[in-house]
XYZ file of N, CA and C in Angstrom:
687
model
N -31.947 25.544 -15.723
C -32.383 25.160 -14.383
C -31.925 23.734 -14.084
N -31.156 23.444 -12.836
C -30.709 22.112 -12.235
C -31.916 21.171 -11.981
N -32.109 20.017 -12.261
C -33.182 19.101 -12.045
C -33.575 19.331 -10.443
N -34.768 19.098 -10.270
C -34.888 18.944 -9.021
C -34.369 17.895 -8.153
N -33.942 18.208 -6.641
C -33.115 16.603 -5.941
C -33.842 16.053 -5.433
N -33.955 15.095 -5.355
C -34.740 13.628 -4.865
C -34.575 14.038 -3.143
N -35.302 13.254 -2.524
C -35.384 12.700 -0.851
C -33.996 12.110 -0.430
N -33.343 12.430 -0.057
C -31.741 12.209 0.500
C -31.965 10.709 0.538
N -32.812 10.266 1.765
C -32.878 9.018 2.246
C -33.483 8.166 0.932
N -34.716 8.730 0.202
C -35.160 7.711 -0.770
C -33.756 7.576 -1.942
N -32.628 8.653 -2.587
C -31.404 8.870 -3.171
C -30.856 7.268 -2.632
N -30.857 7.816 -1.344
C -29.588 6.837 -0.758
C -30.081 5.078 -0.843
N -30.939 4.936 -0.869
C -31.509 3.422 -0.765
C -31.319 3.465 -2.144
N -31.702 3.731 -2.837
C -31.975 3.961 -4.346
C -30.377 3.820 -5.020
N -29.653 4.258 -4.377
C -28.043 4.627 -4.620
C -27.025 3.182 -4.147
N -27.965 2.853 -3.345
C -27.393 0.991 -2.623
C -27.766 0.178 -3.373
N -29.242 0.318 -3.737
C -29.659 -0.868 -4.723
C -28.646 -1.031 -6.474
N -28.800 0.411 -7.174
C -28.408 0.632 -8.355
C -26.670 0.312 -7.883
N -25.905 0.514 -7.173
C -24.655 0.280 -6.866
C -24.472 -1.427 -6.486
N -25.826 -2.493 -5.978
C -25.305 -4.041 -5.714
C -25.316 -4.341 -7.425
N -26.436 -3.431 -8.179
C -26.485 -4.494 -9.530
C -25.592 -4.179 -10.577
N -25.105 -2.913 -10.379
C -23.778 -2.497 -10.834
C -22.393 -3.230 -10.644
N -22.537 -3.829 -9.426
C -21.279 -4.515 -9.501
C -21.650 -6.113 -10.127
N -23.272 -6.218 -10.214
C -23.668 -7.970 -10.566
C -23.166 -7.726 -12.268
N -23.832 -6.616 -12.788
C -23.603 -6.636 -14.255
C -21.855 -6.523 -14.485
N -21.333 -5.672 -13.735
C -19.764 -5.547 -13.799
C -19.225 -6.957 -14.300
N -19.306 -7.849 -12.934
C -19.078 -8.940 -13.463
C -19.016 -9.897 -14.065
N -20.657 -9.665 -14.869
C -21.264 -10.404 -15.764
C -20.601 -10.042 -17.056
N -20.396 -8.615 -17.189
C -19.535 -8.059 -18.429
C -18.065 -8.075 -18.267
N -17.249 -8.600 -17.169
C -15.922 -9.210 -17.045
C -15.821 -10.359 -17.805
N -17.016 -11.466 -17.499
C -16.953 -12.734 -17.769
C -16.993 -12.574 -19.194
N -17.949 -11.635 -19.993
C -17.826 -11.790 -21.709
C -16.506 -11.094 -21.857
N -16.068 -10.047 -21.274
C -14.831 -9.681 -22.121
C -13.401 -10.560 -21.662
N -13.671 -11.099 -20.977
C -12.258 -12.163 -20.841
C -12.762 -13.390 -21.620
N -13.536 -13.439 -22.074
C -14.141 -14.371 -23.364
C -13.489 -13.661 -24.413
N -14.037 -12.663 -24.898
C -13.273 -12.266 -26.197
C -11.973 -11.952 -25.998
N -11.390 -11.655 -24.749
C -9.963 -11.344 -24.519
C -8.558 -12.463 -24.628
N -9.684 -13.730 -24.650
C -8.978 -14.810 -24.331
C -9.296 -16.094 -25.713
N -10.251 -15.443 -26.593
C -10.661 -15.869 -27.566
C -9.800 -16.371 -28.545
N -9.755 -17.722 -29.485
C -9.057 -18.049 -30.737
C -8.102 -16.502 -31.059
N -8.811 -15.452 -31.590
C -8.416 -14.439 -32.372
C -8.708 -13.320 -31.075
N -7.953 -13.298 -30.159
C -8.123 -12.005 -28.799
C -8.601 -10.854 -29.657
N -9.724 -10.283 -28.919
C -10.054 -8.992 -29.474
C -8.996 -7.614 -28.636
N -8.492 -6.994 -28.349
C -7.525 -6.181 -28.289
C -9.073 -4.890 -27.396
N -7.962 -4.703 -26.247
C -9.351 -3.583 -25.405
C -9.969 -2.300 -26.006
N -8.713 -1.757 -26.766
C -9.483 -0.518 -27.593
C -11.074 -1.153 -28.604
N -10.829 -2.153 -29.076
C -12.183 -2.857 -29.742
C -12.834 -3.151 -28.541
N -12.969 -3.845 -27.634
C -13.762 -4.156 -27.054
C -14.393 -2.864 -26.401
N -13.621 -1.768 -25.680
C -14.715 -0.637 -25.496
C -15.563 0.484 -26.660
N -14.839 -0.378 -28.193
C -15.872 0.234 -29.278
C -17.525 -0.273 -28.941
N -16.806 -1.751 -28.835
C -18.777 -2.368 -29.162
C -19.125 -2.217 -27.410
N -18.574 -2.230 -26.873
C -19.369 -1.796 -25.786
C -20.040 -0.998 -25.627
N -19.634 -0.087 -26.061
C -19.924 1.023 -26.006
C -20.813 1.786 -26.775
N -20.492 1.282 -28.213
C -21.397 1.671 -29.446
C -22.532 1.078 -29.232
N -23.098 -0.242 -28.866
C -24.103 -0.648 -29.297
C -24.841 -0.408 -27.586
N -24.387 0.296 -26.462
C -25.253 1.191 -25.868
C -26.221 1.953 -26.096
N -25.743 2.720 -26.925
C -26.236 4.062 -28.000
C -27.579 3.937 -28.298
N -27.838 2.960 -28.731
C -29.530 2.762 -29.364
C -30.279 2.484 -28.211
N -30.178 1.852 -27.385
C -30.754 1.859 -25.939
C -30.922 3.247 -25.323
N -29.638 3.805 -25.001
C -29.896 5.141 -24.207
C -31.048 5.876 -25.132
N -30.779 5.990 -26.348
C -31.635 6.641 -26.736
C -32.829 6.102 -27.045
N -33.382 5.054 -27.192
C -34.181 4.537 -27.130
C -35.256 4.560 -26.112
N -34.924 4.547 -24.538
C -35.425 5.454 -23.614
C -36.039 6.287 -23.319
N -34.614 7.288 -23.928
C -35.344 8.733 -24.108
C -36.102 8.717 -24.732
N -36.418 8.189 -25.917
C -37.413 8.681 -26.860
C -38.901 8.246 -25.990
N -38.803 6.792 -25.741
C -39.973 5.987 -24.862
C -40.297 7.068 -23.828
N -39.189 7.666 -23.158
C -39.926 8.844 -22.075
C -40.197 10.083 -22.577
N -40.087 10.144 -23.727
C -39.983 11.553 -24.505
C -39.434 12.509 -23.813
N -37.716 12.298 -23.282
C -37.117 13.825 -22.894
C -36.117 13.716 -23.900
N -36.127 13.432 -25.109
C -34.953 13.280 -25.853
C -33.931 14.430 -25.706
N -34.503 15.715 -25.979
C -33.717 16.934 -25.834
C -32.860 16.948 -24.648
N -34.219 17.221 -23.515
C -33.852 17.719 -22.182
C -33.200 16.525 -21.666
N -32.931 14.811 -22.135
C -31.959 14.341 -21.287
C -30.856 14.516 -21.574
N -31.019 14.722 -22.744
C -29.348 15.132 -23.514
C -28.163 16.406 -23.459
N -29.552 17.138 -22.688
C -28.812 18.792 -22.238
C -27.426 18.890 -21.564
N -26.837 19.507 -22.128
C -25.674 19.970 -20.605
C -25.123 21.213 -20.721
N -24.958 21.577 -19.888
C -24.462 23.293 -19.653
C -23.122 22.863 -19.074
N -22.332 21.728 -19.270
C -20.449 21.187 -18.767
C -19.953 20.599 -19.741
N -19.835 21.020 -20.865
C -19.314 19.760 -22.068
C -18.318 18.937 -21.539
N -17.110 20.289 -21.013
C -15.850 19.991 -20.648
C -15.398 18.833 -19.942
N -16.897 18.569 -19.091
C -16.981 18.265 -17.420
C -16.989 16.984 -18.044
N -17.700 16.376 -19.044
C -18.147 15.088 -19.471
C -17.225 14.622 -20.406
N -16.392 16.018 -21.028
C -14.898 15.675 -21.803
C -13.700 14.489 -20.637
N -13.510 15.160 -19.827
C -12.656 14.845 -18.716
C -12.921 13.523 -18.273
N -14.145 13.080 -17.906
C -14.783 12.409 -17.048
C -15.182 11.327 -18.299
N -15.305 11.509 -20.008
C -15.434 10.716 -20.647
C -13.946 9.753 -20.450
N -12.496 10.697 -20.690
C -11.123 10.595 -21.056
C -10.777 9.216 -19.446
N -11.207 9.878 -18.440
C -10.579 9.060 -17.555
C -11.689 7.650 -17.206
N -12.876 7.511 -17.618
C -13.445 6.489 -17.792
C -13.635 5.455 -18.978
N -12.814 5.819 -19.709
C -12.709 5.180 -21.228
C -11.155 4.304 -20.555
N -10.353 5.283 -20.095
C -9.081 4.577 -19.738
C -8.963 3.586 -18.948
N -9.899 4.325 -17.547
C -10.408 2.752 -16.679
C -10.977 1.317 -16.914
N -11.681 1.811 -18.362
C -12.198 0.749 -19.076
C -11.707 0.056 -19.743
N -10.431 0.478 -20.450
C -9.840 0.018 -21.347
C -8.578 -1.004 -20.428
N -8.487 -0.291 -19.082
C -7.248 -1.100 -18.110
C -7.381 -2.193 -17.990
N -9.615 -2.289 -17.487
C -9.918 -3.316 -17.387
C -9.784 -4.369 -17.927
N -10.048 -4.306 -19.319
C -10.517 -4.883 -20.070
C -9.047 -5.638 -20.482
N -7.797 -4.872 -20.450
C -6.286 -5.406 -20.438
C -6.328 -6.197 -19.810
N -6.643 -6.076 -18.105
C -5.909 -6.684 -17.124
C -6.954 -7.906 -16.964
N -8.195 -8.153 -17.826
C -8.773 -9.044 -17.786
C -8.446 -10.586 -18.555
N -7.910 -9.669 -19.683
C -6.726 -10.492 -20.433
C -5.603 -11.218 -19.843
N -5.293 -10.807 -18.772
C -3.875 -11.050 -18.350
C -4.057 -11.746 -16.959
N -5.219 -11.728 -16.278
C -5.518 -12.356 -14.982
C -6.487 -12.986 -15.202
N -6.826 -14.005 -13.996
C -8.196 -14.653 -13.569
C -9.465 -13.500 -12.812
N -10.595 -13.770 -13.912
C -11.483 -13.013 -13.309
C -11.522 -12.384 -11.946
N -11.714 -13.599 -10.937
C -11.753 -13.404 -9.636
C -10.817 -12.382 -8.875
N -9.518 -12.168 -9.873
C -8.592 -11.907 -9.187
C -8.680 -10.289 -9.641
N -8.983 -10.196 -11.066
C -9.085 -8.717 -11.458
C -10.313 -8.091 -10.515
N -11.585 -9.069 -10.217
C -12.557 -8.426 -9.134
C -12.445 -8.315 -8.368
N -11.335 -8.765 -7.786
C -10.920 -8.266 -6.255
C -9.790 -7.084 -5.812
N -9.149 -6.916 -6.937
C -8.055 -5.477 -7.508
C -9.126 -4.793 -7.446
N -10.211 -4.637 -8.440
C -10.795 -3.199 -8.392
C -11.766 -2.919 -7.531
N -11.930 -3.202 -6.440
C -12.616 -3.534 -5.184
C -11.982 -2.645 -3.858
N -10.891 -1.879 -4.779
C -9.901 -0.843 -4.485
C -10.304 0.745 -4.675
N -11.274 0.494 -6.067
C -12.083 1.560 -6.539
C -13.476 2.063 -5.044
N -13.814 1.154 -4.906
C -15.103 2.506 -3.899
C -14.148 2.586 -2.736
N -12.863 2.357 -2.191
C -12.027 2.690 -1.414
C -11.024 3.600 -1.454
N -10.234 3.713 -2.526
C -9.653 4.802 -3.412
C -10.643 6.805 -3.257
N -12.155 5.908 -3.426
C -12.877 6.772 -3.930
C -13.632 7.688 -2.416
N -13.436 6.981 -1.498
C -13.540 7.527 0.265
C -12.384 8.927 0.189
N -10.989 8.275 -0.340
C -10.104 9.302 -0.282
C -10.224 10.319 -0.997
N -10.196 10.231 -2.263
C -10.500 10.821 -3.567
C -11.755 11.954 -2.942
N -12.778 11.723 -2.560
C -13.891 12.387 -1.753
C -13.905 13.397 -1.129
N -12.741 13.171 0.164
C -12.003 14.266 0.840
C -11.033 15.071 0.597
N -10.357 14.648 -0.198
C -9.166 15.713 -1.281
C -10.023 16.364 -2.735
N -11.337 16.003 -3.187
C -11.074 16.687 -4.159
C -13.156 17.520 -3.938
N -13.870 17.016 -2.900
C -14.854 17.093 -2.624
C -15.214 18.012 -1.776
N -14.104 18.211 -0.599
C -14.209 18.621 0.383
C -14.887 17.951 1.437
N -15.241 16.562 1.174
C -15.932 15.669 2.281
C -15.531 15.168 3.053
N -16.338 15.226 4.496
C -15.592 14.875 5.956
C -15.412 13.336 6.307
N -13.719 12.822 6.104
C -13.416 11.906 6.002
C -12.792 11.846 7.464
N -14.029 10.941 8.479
C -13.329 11.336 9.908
C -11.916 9.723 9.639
N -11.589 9.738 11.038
C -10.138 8.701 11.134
C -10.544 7.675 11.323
N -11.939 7.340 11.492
C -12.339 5.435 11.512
C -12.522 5.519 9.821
N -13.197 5.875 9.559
C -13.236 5.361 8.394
C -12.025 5.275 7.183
N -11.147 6.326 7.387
C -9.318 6.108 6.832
C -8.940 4.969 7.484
N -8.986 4.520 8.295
C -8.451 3.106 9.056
C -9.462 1.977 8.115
N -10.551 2.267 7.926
C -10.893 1.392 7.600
C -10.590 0.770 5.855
N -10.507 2.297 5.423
C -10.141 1.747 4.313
C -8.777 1.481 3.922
N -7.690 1.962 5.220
C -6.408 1.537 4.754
C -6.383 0.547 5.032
N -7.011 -0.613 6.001
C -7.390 -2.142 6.008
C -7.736 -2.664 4.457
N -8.709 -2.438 4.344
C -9.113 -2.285 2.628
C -8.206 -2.500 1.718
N -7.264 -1.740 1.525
C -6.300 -1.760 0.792
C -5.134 -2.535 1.058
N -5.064 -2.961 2.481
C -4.520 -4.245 2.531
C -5.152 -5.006 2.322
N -5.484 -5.715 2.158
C -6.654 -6.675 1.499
C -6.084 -6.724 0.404
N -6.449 -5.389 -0.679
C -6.013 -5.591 -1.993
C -4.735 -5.740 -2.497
N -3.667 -5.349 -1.354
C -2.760 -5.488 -1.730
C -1.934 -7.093 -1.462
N -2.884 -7.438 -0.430
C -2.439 -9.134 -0.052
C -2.846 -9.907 -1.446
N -4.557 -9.208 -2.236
C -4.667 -10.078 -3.466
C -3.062 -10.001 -4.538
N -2.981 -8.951 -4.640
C -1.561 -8.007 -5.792
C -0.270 -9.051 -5.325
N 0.140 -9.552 -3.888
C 1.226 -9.954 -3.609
C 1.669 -11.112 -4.341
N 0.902 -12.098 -4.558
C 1.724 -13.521 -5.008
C 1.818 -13.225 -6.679
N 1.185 -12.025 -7.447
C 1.510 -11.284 -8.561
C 2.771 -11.069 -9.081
N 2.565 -10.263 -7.476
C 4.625 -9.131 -7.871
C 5.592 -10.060 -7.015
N 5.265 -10.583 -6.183
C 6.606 -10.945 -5.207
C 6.248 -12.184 -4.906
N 5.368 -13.314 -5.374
C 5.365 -14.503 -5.351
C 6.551 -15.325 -4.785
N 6.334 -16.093 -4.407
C 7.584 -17.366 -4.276
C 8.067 -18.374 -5.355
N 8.813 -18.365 -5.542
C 9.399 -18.800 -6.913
C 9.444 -17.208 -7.822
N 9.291 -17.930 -9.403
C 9.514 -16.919 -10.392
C 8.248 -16.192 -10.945
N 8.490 -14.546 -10.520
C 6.972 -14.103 -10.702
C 6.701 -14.005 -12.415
N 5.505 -14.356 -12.902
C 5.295 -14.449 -14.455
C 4.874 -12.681 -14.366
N 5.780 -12.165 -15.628
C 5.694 -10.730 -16.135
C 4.442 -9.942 -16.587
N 4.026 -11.064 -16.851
C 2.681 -10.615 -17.697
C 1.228 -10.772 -16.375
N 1.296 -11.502 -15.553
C 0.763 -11.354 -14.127
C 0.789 -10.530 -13.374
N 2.168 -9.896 -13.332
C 2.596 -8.364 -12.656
C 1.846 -7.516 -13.199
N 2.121 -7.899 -14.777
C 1.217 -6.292 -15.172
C -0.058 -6.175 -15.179
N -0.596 -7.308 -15.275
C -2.158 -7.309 -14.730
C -2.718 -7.026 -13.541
N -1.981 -7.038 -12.863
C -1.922 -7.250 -11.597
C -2.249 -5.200 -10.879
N -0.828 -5.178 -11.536
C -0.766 -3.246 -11.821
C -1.549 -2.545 -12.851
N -1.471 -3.304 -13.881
C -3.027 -2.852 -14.565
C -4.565 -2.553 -13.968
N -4.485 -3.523 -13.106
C -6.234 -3.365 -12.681
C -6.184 -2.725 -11.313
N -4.868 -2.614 -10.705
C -5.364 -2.131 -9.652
C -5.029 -0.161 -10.283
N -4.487 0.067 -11.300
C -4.767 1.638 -12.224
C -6.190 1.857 -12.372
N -6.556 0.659 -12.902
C -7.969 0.996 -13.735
C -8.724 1.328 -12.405
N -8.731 0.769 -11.393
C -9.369 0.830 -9.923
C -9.324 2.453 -9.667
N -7.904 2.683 -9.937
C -7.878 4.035 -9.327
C -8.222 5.268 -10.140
N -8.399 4.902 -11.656
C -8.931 6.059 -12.689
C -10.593 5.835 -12.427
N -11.261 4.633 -12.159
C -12.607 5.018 -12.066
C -12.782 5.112 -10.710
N -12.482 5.357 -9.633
C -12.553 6.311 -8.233
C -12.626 7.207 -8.995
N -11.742 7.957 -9.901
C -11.302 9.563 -10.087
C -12.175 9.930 -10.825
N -13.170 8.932 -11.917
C -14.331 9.158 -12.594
C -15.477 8.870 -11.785
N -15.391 8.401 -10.667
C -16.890 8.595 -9.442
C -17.176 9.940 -9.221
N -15.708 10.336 -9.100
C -15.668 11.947 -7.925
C -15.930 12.982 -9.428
N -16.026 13.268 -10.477
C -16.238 13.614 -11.695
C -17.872 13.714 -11.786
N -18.110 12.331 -11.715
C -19.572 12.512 -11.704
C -20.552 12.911 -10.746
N -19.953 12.910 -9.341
C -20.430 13.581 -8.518
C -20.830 15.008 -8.670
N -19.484 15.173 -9.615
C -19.459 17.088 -9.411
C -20.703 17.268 -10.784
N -20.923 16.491 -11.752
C -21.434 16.559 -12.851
C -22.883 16.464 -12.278
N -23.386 15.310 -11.420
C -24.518 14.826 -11.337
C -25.211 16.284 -10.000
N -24.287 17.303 -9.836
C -24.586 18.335 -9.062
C -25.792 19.096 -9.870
N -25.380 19.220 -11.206
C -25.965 20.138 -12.484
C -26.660 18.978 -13.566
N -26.402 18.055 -13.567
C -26.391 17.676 -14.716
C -26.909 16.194 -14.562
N -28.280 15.598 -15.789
C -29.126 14.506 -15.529
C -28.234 13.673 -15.875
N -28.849 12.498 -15.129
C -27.853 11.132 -14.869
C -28.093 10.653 -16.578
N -29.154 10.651 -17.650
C -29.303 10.286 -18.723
C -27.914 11.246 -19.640
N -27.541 12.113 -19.591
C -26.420 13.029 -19.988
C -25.549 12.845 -19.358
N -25.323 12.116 -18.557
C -23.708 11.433 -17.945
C -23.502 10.421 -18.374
N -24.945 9.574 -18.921
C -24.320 8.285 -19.783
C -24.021 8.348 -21.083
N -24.744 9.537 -21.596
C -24.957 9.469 -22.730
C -23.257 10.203 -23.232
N -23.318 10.940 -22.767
C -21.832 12.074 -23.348
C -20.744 10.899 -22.753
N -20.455 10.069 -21.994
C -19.622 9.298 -21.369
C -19.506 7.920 -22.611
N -21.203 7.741 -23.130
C -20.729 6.565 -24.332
C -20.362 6.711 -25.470
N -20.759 8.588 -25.639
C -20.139 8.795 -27.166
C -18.617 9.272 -26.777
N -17.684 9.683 -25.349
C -16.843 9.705 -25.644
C -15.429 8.490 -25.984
N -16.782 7.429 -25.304
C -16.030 6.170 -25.328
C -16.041 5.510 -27.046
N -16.809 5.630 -27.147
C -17.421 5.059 -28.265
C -16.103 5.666 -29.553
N -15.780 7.007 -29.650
C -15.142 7.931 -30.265
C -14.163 7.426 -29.668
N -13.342 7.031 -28.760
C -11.907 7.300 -28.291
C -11.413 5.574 -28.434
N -12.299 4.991 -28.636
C -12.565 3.523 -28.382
C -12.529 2.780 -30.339
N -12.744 3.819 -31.017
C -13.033 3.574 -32.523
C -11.130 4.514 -32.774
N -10.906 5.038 -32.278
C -9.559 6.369 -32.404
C -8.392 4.974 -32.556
N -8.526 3.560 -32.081
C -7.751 2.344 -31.644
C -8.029 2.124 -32.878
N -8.482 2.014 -34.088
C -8.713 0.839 -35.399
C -7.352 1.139 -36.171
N -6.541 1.963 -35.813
C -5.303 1.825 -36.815
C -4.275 0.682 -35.495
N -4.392 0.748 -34.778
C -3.559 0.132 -33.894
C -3.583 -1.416 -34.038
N -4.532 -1.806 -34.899
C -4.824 -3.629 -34.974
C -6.137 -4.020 -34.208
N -7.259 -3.714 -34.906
C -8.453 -4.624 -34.649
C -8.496 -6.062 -35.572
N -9.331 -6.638 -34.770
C -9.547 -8.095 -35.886
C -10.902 -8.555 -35.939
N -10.859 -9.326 -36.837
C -12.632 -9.493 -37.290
C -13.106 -10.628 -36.177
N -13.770 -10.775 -35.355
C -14.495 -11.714 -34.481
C -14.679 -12.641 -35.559
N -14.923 -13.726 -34.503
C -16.147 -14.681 -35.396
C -17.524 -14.643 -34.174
N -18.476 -15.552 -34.765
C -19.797 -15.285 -34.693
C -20.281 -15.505 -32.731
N -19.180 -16.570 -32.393
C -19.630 -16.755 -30.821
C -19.041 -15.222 -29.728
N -17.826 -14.838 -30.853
C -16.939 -13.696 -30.393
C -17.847 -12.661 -30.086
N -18.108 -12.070 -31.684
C -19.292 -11.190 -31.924
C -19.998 -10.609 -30.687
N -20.993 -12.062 -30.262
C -22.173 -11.905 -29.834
C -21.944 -11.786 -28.522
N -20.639 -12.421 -27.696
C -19.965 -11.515 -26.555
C -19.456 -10.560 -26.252
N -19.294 -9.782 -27.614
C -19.022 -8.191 -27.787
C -20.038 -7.493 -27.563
N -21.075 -7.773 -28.548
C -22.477 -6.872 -28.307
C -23.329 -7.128 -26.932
């Protein structure tokens, strides 16, 4: 049986609030991983979405247990759904976490600022949702915007630095793989509790994110560490 749905209108307030502090923590967790990204000994993004990710784990479940639905939050009748939707949000994460390396904060937060705009389109091609023509105008404005941030990147005046470009194209990818993991969870959060979209989403990260230790991890030190966890 599908959870029962909430009050549209109480959803939707509820859906504004959890979406301003989502983007406060976003940034707050930009600022530590361009710390370790930029660190004495750079931690490399496949590590950084290990401990991100791993040391989630005891929390989510920790929760559950405090609410006692351990089972029933963990249920899912879509493995597949949370396979997919793990694969393309591990990648978005991992773009990030590149292109955080390679740019100024400010600048990677304003690339993926492309993502809930991306994700208007994404909506109507893969949702079936009615995307009237003000709001396509509005977000192809939008995307100029982001693409005026991207310009002095790629086509600067003078000599554009290589490694700026790719950050540049890095984050505005990662922008567009987590749009494609919004519209994922939409279809997931149809059937399936929001505690089992985090949870199957951190063990696939967690797993795909640990799959990187032959590629060159390195040992933190102790200020590193503690901006990992």
């Amino acid at each position: 049986m599908p959870p029962a749905r909430p009050d549209p209108e109480v959803s939707l307030a509820r859906g504004i609030v959890f979406k301003c502090l989502s983007v406060i923590l976003f940034i707050v967790m930009g600022a530590l991983v361009k710390m370790t990204g930029n660190a004495e000994v750079p931690i490399p993004p496949g590590q950084q979405v290990f401990f991100r990710s791993v040391f989630a784990l005891p929390l989510i479940l920790g929760w559950l247990l405090w609410q006692g639905q351990l089972r029933a939050g963990l249920r899912t009748d879509r493995p597949m759904g949370h396979f997919y939707r793990g694969i393309i949000g591990t990648a978005s994460m991992a773009l990030s976490f590149w292109a955080l390396a390679l740019l100024p904060l400010a600048e990677v937060t304003a690339i993926f600022f492309a993502a809930p705009l991306l994700i208007v389109i994404f909506a109507g091609m893969f949702l079936g949702e009615d995307v009237r023509l003000f709001r396509l105008s509005m977000v192809g404005l939008g995307l100029v915007g982001v693409l005026i941030v991207m310009s002095p990147q790629l086509a600067g005046a003078g000599t554009v630095d290589p490694l700026r470009a790719l950050g540049a194209v890095v984050a505005l990818g990662s922008a567009a793989l987590s749009a494609l993991a919004h519209i994922f969870i939409r279809k997931l959060s149809r059937t399936e509790r929001t505690t089992a979209i985090v949870f199957w989403f951190t063990i696939t990260s967690s797993v795909l994110g640990l799959a990187t230790l032959p590629l060159g991890w390195v040992m933190p030190d102790a200020a590193t560490f503690g901006a990992l966890v």
